[in-house]
PDB file of C-alpha atoms in Angstrom:
ATOM      1  CA  UNK A   1      -5.361 -11.265 -51.697  1.00  0.00           C
ATOM      2  CA  UNK A   2      -6.548  -7.723 -52.021  1.00  0.00           C
ATOM      3  CA  UNK A   3     -10.113  -8.778 -52.732  1.00  0.00           C
ATOM      4  CA  UNK A   4     -10.100 -11.147 -49.780  1.00  0.00           C
ATOM      5  CA  UNK A   5      -8.900  -8.410 -47.466  1.00  0.00           C
ATOM      6  CA  UNK A   6     -11.482  -5.904 -48.647  1.00  0.00           C
ATOM      7  CA  UNK A   7     -14.332  -8.403 -48.365  1.00  0.00           C
ATOM      8  CA  UNK A   8     -13.326  -9.375 -44.840  1.00  0.00           C
ATOM      9  CA  UNK A   9     -13.691  -5.773 -43.700  1.00  0.00           C
ATOM     10  CA  UNK A  10     -17.332  -5.482 -44.723  1.00  0.00           C
ATOM     11  CA  UNK A  11     -19.526  -4.691 -41.715  1.00  0.00           C
ATOM     12  CA  UNK A  12     -21.734  -7.531 -40.637  1.00  0.00           C
ATOM     13  CA  UNK A  13     -25.433  -6.991 -40.217  1.00  0.00           C
ATOM     14  CA  UNK A  14     -26.514  -6.802 -36.619  1.00  0.00           C
ATOM     15  CA  UNK A  15     -28.274  -9.927 -35.431  1.00  0.00           C
ATOM     16  CA  UNK A  16     -30.771  -7.802 -33.455  1.00  0.00           C
ATOM     17  CA  UNK A  17     -32.196  -5.996 -36.513  1.00  0.00           C
ATOM     18  CA  UNK A  18     -35.083  -7.806 -38.197  1.00  0.00           C
ATOM     19  CA  UNK A  19     -36.811  -7.314 -41.534  1.00  0.00           C
ATOM     20  CA  UNK A  20     -39.683  -5.672 -39.722  1.00  0.00           C
ATOM     21  CA  UNK A  21     -37.315  -3.125 -38.201  1.00  0.00           C
ATOM     22  CA  UNK A  22     -35.936  -2.333 -41.643  1.00  0.00           C
ATOM     23  CA  UNK A  23     -39.439  -1.905 -43.020  1.00  0.00           C
ATOM     24  CA  UNK A  24     -40.406   0.458 -40.231  1.00  0.00           C
ATOM     25  CA  UNK A  25     -37.228   2.465 -40.737  1.00  0.00           C
ATOM     26  CA  UNK A  26     -37.912   2.729 -44.469  1.00  0.00           C
ATOM     27  CA  UNK A  27     -41.479   3.909 -43.875  1.00  0.00           C
ATOM     28  CA  UNK A  28     -40.353   6.558 -41.397  1.00  0.00           C
ATOM     29  CA  UNK A  29     -37.682   7.782 -43.806  1.00  0.00           C
ATOM     30  CA  UNK A  30     -40.249   8.084 -46.600  1.00  0.00           C
ATOM     31  CA  UNK A  31     -42.629   9.917 -44.285  1.00  0.00           C
ATOM     32  CA  UNK A  32     -39.948  12.434 -43.383  1.00  0.00           C
ATOM     33  CA  UNK A  33     -39.205  13.067 -47.060  1.00  0.00           C
ATOM     34  CA  UNK A  34     -42.875  13.626 -47.784  1.00  0.00           C
ATOM     35  CA  UNK A  35     -43.124  16.067 -44.904  1.00  0.00           C
ATOM     36  CA  UNK A  36     -40.174  18.002 -46.317  1.00  0.00           C
ATOM     37  CA  UNK A  37     -41.914  18.033 -49.701  1.00  0.00           C
ATOM     38  CA  UNK A  38     -45.074  19.379 -48.036  1.00  0.00           C
ATOM     39  CA  UNK A  39     -43.096  22.278 -46.601  1.00  0.00           C
ATOM     40  CA  UNK A  40     -41.667  23.062 -50.036  1.00  0.00           C
ATOM     41  CA  UNK A  41     -45.125  22.970 -51.615  1.00  0.00           C
ATOM     42  CA  UNK A  42     -46.446  25.304 -48.928  1.00  0.00           C
ATOM     43  CA  UNK A  43     -43.788  27.822 -49.880  1.00  0.00           C
ATOM     44  CA  UNK A  44     -44.651  27.413 -53.568  1.00  0.00           C
ATOM     45  CA  UNK A  45     -48.340  28.002 -52.953  1.00  0.00           C
ATOM     46  CA  UNK A  46     -47.627  31.142 -50.980  1.00  0.00           C
ATOM     47  CA  UNK A  47     -45.170  32.366 -53.645  1.00  0.00           C
ATOM     48  CA  UNK A  48     -47.618  31.808 -56.517  1.00  0.00           C
ATOM     49  CA  UNK A  49     -50.333  33.593 -54.578  1.00  0.00           C
ATOM     50  CA  UNK A  50     -48.064  36.575 -53.996  1.00  0.00           C
ATOM     51  CA  UNK A  51     -46.950  36.706 -57.631  1.00  0.00           C
ATOM     52  CA  UNK A  52     -50.553  36.550 -58.859  1.00  0.00           C
ATOM     53  CA  UNK A  53     -51.481  39.541 -56.727  1.00  0.00           C
ATOM     54  CA  UNK A  54     -48.552  41.571 -57.991  1.00  0.00           C
ATOM     55  CA  UNK A  55     -49.440  40.776 -61.618  1.00  0.00           C
ATOM     56  CA  UNK A  56     -53.066  41.728 -61.035  1.00  0.00           C
ATOM     57  CA  UNK A  57     -51.930  45.067 -59.702  1.00  0.00           C
ATOM     58  CA  UNK A  58     -49.832  45.556 -62.817  1.00  0.00           C
ATOM     59  CA  UNK A  59     -52.771  44.618 -65.039  1.00  0.00           C
ATOM     60  CA  UNK A  60     -51.051  41.572 -66.512  1.00  0.00           C
ATOM     61  CA  UNK A  61     -53.985  39.225 -66.500  1.00  0.00           C
ATOM     62  CA  UNK A  62     -52.458  36.410 -68.565  1.00  0.00           C
ATOM     63  CA  UNK A  63     -49.432  36.177 -66.304  1.00  0.00           C
ATOM     64  CA  UNK A  64     -51.622  36.347 -63.210  1.00  0.00           C
ATOM     65  CA  UNK A  65     -53.754  33.449 -64.500  1.00  0.00           C
ATOM     66  CA  UNK A  66     -50.623  31.403 -65.145  1.00  0.00           C
ATOM     67  CA  UNK A  67     -49.442  32.024 -61.567  1.00  0.00           C
ATOM     68  CA  UNK A  68     -52.815  30.940 -60.219  1.00  0.00           C
ATOM     69  CA  UNK A  69     -52.675  27.740 -62.300  1.00  0.00           C
ATOM     70  CA  UNK A  70     -49.266  26.961 -60.812  1.00  0.00           C
ATOM     71  CA  UNK A  71     -50.694  27.580 -57.366  1.00  0.00           C
ATOM     72  CA  UNK A  72     -53.541  25.178 -58.148  1.00  0.00           C
ATOM     73  CA  UNK A  73     -51.127  22.487 -59.279  1.00  0.00           C
ATOM     74  CA  UNK A  74     -49.039  22.911 -56.124  1.00  0.00           C
ATOM     75  CA  UNK A  75     -52.185  22.636 -54.053  1.00  0.00           C
ATOM     76  CA  UNK A  76     -53.127  19.389 -55.780  1.00  0.00           C
ATOM     77  CA  UNK A  77     -49.627  18.039 -55.107  1.00  0.00           C
ATOM     78  CA  UNK A  78     -50.075  18.974 -51.478  1.00  0.00           C
ATOM     79  CA  UNK A  79     -53.217  16.872 -51.280  1.00  0.00           C
ATOM     80  CA  UNK A  80     -51.466  13.896 -52.860  1.00  0.00           C
ATOM     81  CA  UNK A  81     -48.474  14.165 -50.528  1.00  0.00           C
ATOM     82  CA  UNK A  82     -50.772  14.525 -47.515  1.00  0.00           C
ATOM     83  CA  UNK A  83     -52.596  11.378 -48.632  1.00  0.00           C
ATOM     84  CA  UNK A  84     -49.301   9.482 -48.870  1.00  0.00           C
ATOM     85  CA  UNK A  85     -48.241  10.688 -45.423  1.00  0.00           C
ATOM     86  CA  UNK A  86     -51.559   9.602 -43.972  1.00  0.00           C
ATOM     87  CA  UNK A  87     -51.198   6.175 -45.567  1.00  0.00           C
ATOM     88  CA  UNK A  88     -47.689   5.729 -44.150  1.00  0.00           C
ATOM     89  CA  UNK A  89     -48.819   6.850 -40.702  1.00  0.00           C
ATOM     90  CA  UNK A  90     -51.617   4.278 -40.843  1.00  0.00           C
ATOM     91  CA  UNK A  91     -49.160   1.524 -41.778  1.00  0.00           C
ATOM     92  CA  UNK A  92     -46.803   2.472 -38.965  1.00  0.00           C
ATOM     93  CA  UNK A  93     -49.685   2.465 -36.502  1.00  0.00           C
ATOM     94  CA  UNK A  94     -50.821  -0.979 -37.686  1.00  0.00           C
ATOM     95  CA  UNK A  95     -47.300  -2.341 -37.421  1.00  0.00           C
ATOM     96  CA  UNK A  96     -46.937  -0.985 -33.887  1.00  0.00           C
ATOM     97  CA  UNK A  97     -50.283  -2.504 -32.896  1.00  0.00           C
ATOM     98  CA  UNK A  98     -49.297  -5.847 -34.400  1.00  0.00           C
ATOM     99  CA  UNK A  99     -45.988  -5.779 -32.520  1.00  0.00           C
ATOM    100  CA  UNK A 100     -47.795  -5.158 -29.257  1.00  0.00           C
ATOM    101  CA  UNK A 101     -50.248  -7.946 -29.969  1.00  0.00           C
ATOM    102  CA  UNK A 102     -47.418 -10.299 -30.865  1.00  0.00           C
ATOM    103  CA  UNK A 103     -45.560  -9.447 -27.672  1.00  0.00           C
ATOM    104  CA  UNK A 104     -48.730 -10.016 -25.675  1.00  0.00           C
ATOM    105  CA  UNK A 105     -49.282 -13.349 -27.396  1.00  0.00           C
ATOM    106  CA  UNK A 106     -45.739 -14.439 -26.564  1.00  0.00           C
ATOM    107  CA  UNK A 107     -46.197 -13.482 -22.929  1.00  0.00           C
ATOM    108  CA  UNK A 108     -49.473 -15.390 -22.725  1.00  0.00           C
ATOM    109  CA  UNK A 109     -47.912 -18.388 -24.436  1.00  0.00           C
ATOM    110  CA  UNK A 110     -44.981 -18.422 -22.025  1.00  0.00           C
ATOM    111  CA  UNK A 111     -47.343 -18.111 -19.082  1.00  0.00           C
ATOM    112  CA  UNK A 112     -49.414 -21.010 -20.363  1.00  0.00           C
ATOM    113  CA  UNK A 113     -46.309 -23.169 -20.741  1.00  0.00           C
ATOM    114  CA  UNK A 114     -45.191 -22.340 -17.211  1.00  0.00           C
ATOM    115  CA  UNK A 115     -48.643 -23.196 -15.885  1.00  0.00           C
ATOM    116  CA  UNK A 116     -48.569 -26.551 -17.633  1.00  0.00           C
ATOM    117  CA  UNK A 117     -45.110 -27.257 -16.195  1.00  0.00           C
ATOM    118  CA  UNK A 118     -46.370 -26.520 -12.675  1.00  0.00           C
ATOM    119  CA  UNK A 119     -49.399 -28.700 -13.195  1.00  0.00           C
ATOM    120  CA  UNK A 120     -47.139 -31.558 -14.233  1.00  0.00           C
ATOM    121  CA  UNK A 121     -45.307 -31.288 -10.906  1.00  0.00           C
ATOM    122  CA  UNK A 122     -48.540 -31.788  -8.944  1.00  0.00           C
ATOM    123  CA  UNK A 123     -50.936 -34.347 -10.375  1.00  0.00           C
ATOM    124  CA  UNK A 124     -54.452 -35.212  -9.287  1.00  0.00           C
ATOM    125  CA  UNK A 125     -53.216 -38.573  -8.003  1.00  0.00           C
ATOM    126  CA  UNK A 126     -50.670 -36.800  -5.780  1.00  0.00           C
ATOM    127  CA  UNK A 127     -53.373 -34.591  -4.291  1.00  0.00           C
ATOM    128  CA  UNK A 128     -55.669 -37.557  -3.636  1.00  0.00           C
ATOM    129  CA  UNK A 129     -52.817 -39.470  -1.988  1.00  0.00           C
ATOM    130  CA  UNK A 130     -52.030 -36.470   0.196  1.00  0.00           C
ATOM    131  CA  UNK A 131     -55.667 -36.193   1.287  1.00  0.00           C
ATOM    132  CA  UNK A 132     -55.777 -39.901   2.162  1.00  0.00           C
ATOM    133  CA  UNK A 133     -52.582 -39.630   4.220  1.00  0.00           C
ATOM    134  CA  UNK A 134     -53.980 -36.596   6.026  1.00  0.00           C
ATOM    135  CA  UNK A 135     -57.218 -38.445   6.818  1.00  0.00           C
ATOM    136  CA  UNK A 136     -55.285 -41.427   8.165  1.00  0.00           C
ATOM    137  CA  UNK A 137     -53.116 -39.191  10.332  1.00  0.00           C
ATOM    138  CA  UNK A 138     -56.210 -37.421  11.706  1.00  0.00           C
ATOM    139  CA  UNK A 139     -57.899 -40.756  12.465  1.00  0.00           C
ATOM    140  CA  UNK A 140     -54.810 -41.948  14.320  1.00  0.00           C
ATOM    141  CA  UNK A 141     -54.707 -38.731  16.357  1.00  0.00           C
ATOM    142  CA  UNK A 142     -58.390 -39.107  17.247  1.00  0.00           C
ATOM    143  CA  UNK A 143     -57.738 -42.663  18.434  1.00  0.00           C
ATOM    144  CA  UNK A 144     -54.896 -41.462  20.644  1.00  0.00           C
ATOM    145  CA  UNK A 145     -57.112 -38.753  22.134  1.00  0.00           C
ATOM    146  CA  UNK A 146     -59.815 -41.299  22.941  1.00  0.00           C
ATOM    147  CA  UNK A 147     -57.241 -43.601  24.575  1.00  0.00           C
ATOM    148  CA  UNK A 148     -55.880 -40.771  26.696  1.00  0.00           C
ATOM    149  CA  UNK A 149     -59.404 -39.799  27.697  1.00  0.00           C
ATOM    150  CA  UNK A 150     -60.128 -43.319  28.974  1.00  0.00           C
ATOM    151  CA  UNK A 151     -56.899 -43.462  30.995  1.00  0.00           C
ATOM    152  CA  UNK A 152     -57.579 -40.088  32.592  1.00  0.00           C
ATOM    153  CA  UNK A 153     -61.127 -41.041  33.516  1.00  0.00           C
ATOM    154  CA  UNK A 154     -59.818 -43.963  35.623  1.00  0.00           C
ATOM    155  CA  UNK A 155     -58.009 -41.682  38.135  1.00  0.00           C
ATOM    156  CA  UNK A 156     -59.454 -41.534  41.694  1.00  0.00           C
ATOM    157  CA  UNK A 157     -60.890 -38.047  42.180  1.00  0.00           C
ATOM    158  CA  UNK A 158     -60.873 -38.382  45.991  1.00  0.00           C
ATOM    159  CA  UNK A 159     -57.142 -39.018  46.057  1.00  0.00           C
ATOM    160  CA  UNK A 160     -56.588 -35.993  43.865  1.00  0.00           C
ATOM    161  CA  UNK A 161     -58.711 -33.816  46.214  1.00  0.00           C
ATOM    162  CA  UNK A 162     -56.765 -35.057  49.260  1.00  0.00           C
ATOM    163  CA  UNK A 163     -53.445 -34.264  47.654  1.00  0.00           C
ATOM    164  CA  UNK A 164     -54.712 -30.801  46.694  1.00  0.00           C
ATOM    165  CA  UNK A 165     -55.722 -30.087  50.333  1.00  0.00           C
ATOM    166  CA  UNK A 166     -52.297 -31.176  51.585  1.00  0.00           C
ATOM    167  CA  UNK A 167     -50.522 -28.886  49.114  1.00  0.00           C
ATOM    168  CA  UNK A 168     -52.864 -26.029  49.994  1.00  0.00           C
ATOM    169  CA  UNK A 169     -52.107 -26.441  53.743  1.00  0.00           C
ATOM    170  CA  UNK A 170     -48.349 -26.542  53.103  1.00  0.00           C
ATOM    171  CA  UNK A 171     -48.601 -23.386  51.044  1.00  0.00           C
ATOM    172  CA  UNK A 172     -50.509 -21.612  53.834  1.00  0.00           C
ATOM    173  CA  UNK A 173     -47.850 -22.583  56.408  1.00  0.00           C
ATOM    174  CA  UNK A 174     -45.058 -21.393  54.158  1.00  0.00           C
ATOM    175  CA  UNK A 175     -46.860 -18.075  53.591  1.00  0.00           C
ATOM    176  CA  UNK A 176     -47.362 -17.527  57.333  1.00  0.00           C
ATOM    177  CA  UNK A 177     -43.691 -18.278  58.054  1.00  0.00           C
ATOM    178  CA  UNK A 178     -42.535 -15.728  55.553  1.00  0.00           C
ATOM    179  CA  UNK A 179     -44.570 -12.899  57.153  1.00  0.00           C
ATOM    180  CA  UNK A 180     -42.823 -10.669  59.849  1.00  0.00           C
ATOM    181  CA  UNK A 181     -43.693 -11.469  63.531  1.00  0.00           C
ATOM    182  CA  UNK A 182     -45.839  -9.028  65.583  1.00  0.00           C
ATOM    183  CA  UNK A 183     -44.201  -7.186  68.606  1.00  0.00           C
ATOM    184  CA  UNK A 184     -44.826  -8.884  72.032  1.00  0.00           C
ATOM    185  CA  UNK A 185     -44.084  -5.910  74.413  1.00  0.00           C
ATOM    186  CA  UNK A 186     -46.345  -2.895  74.601  1.00  0.00           C
ATOM    187  CA  UNK A 187     -44.611   0.498  74.292  1.00  0.00           C
ATOM    188  CA  UNK A 188     -44.159   2.515  77.485  1.00  0.00           C
ATOM    189  CA  UNK A 189     -47.073   4.788  78.157  1.00  0.00           C
ATOM    190  CA  UNK A 190     -46.303   8.453  78.102  1.00  0.00           C
ATOM    191  CA  UNK A 191     -46.626  10.190  81.504  1.00  0.00           C
ATOM    192  CA  UNK A 192     -49.044  13.066  81.306  1.00  0.00           C
ATOM    193  CA  UNK A 193     -48.717  16.013  83.774  1.00  0.00           C
ATOM    194  CA  UNK A 194     -51.007  15.865  86.859  1.00  0.00           C
ATOM    195  CA  UNK A 195     -54.154  17.914  86.667  1.00  0.00           C
ATOM    196  CA  UNK A 196     -54.631  20.233  89.759  1.00  0.00           C
ATOM    197  CA  UNK A 197     -57.649  19.291  91.862  1.00  0.00           C
ATOM    198  CA  UNK A 198     -58.403  22.872  93.178  1.00  0.00           C
ATOM    199  CA  UNK A 199     -58.293  26.108  91.269  1.00  0.00           C
ATOM    200  CA  UNK A 200     -55.337  28.324  92.082  1.00  0.00           C
ATOM    201  CA  UNK A 201     -55.741  31.508  94.095  1.00  0.00           C
ATOM    202  CA  UNK A 202     -56.533  34.431  91.927  1.00  0.00           C
ATOM    203  CA  UNK A 203     -53.912  37.161  92.064  1.00  0.00           C
ATOM    204  CA  UNK A 204     -56.698  39.771  92.428  1.00  0.00           C
ATOM    205  CA  UNK A 205     -57.133  38.951  96.181  1.00  0.00           C
ATOM    206  CA  UNK A 206     -53.787  40.442  97.214  1.00  0.00           C
ATOM    207  CA  UNK A 207     -54.468  43.953  95.947  1.00  0.00           C
ATOM    208  CA  UNK A 208     -57.834  43.890  97.789  1.00  0.00           C
ATOM    209  CA  UNK A 209     -56.103  43.227 101.148  1.00  0.00           C
ATOM    210  CA  UNK A 210     -53.642  45.986 100.462  1.00  0.00           C
ATOM    211  CA  UNK A 211     -56.554  48.411  99.881  1.00  0.00           C
ATOM    212  CA  UNK A 212     -58.089  47.535 103.265  1.00  0.00           C
ATOM    213  CA  UNK A 213     -54.909  48.403 105.332  1.00  0.00           C
ATOM    214  CA  UNK A 214     -54.973  52.200 104.779  1.00  0.00           C
ATOM    215  CA  UNK A 215     -58.632  52.388 105.795  1.00  0.00           C
ATOM    216  CA  UNK A 216     -57.882  50.518 109.076  1.00  0.00           C
ATOM    217  CA  UNK A 217     -55.017  52.905 109.828  1.00  0.00           C
ATOM    218  CA  UNK A 218     -57.220  55.917 109.301  1.00  0.00           C
ATOM    219  CA  UNK A 219     -59.810  54.486 111.755  1.00  0.00           C
ATOM    220  CA  UNK A 220     -57.175  53.898 114.417  1.00  0.00           C
ATOM    221  CA  UNK A 221     -55.847  57.417 114.057  1.00  0.00           C
ATOM    222  CA  UNK A 222     -59.390  58.853 114.403  1.00  0.00           C
ATOM    223  CA  UNK A 223     -59.932  57.119 117.780  1.00  0.00           C
TER     224      UNK A 223
END
């Protein structure tokens, strides 16, 4: 019972994760470890270089040579690790390219299948039948147009002209009746003031007569 219970609680693998995903994850994990190892080797190289300088200052040649050998070994390890990292990066790049190509292939394949399905809906025979039906319908329409043209050509043009003149005259009468009537009585003429026939006496004559009276009086008094 206990074993059954413990086994039933084991997590199930996700259906969305594929073997390719696991491979990519493993490669990335290994790359990260190698990068961490590169950092450690960088520190070792710097440390051996520093120790060698200190030993040279102290005059301890044998110890300085040993430190330089360790530095050389760390440098060689760096080159190997860098080569491994480069190889992993190349594999990851190839996998990514292959995934893109596979996705593109699937899209093209699906598009091709859809195109074939559409082509099955419309066959060449269906198109030819449609064109024949269209031609027959056009021929029938042309025949109707010719029949209508013959019937219209048999109409008497003189009768049509006479009817047009009658309608034109009726329209003219109706237009004249709708216009306002003109006034029949002429408006009363305005009376202008009479113009005098003779010029009026100038007021300058009266003072002249008044000037003559004193002279006549003086003559009478002198006699």
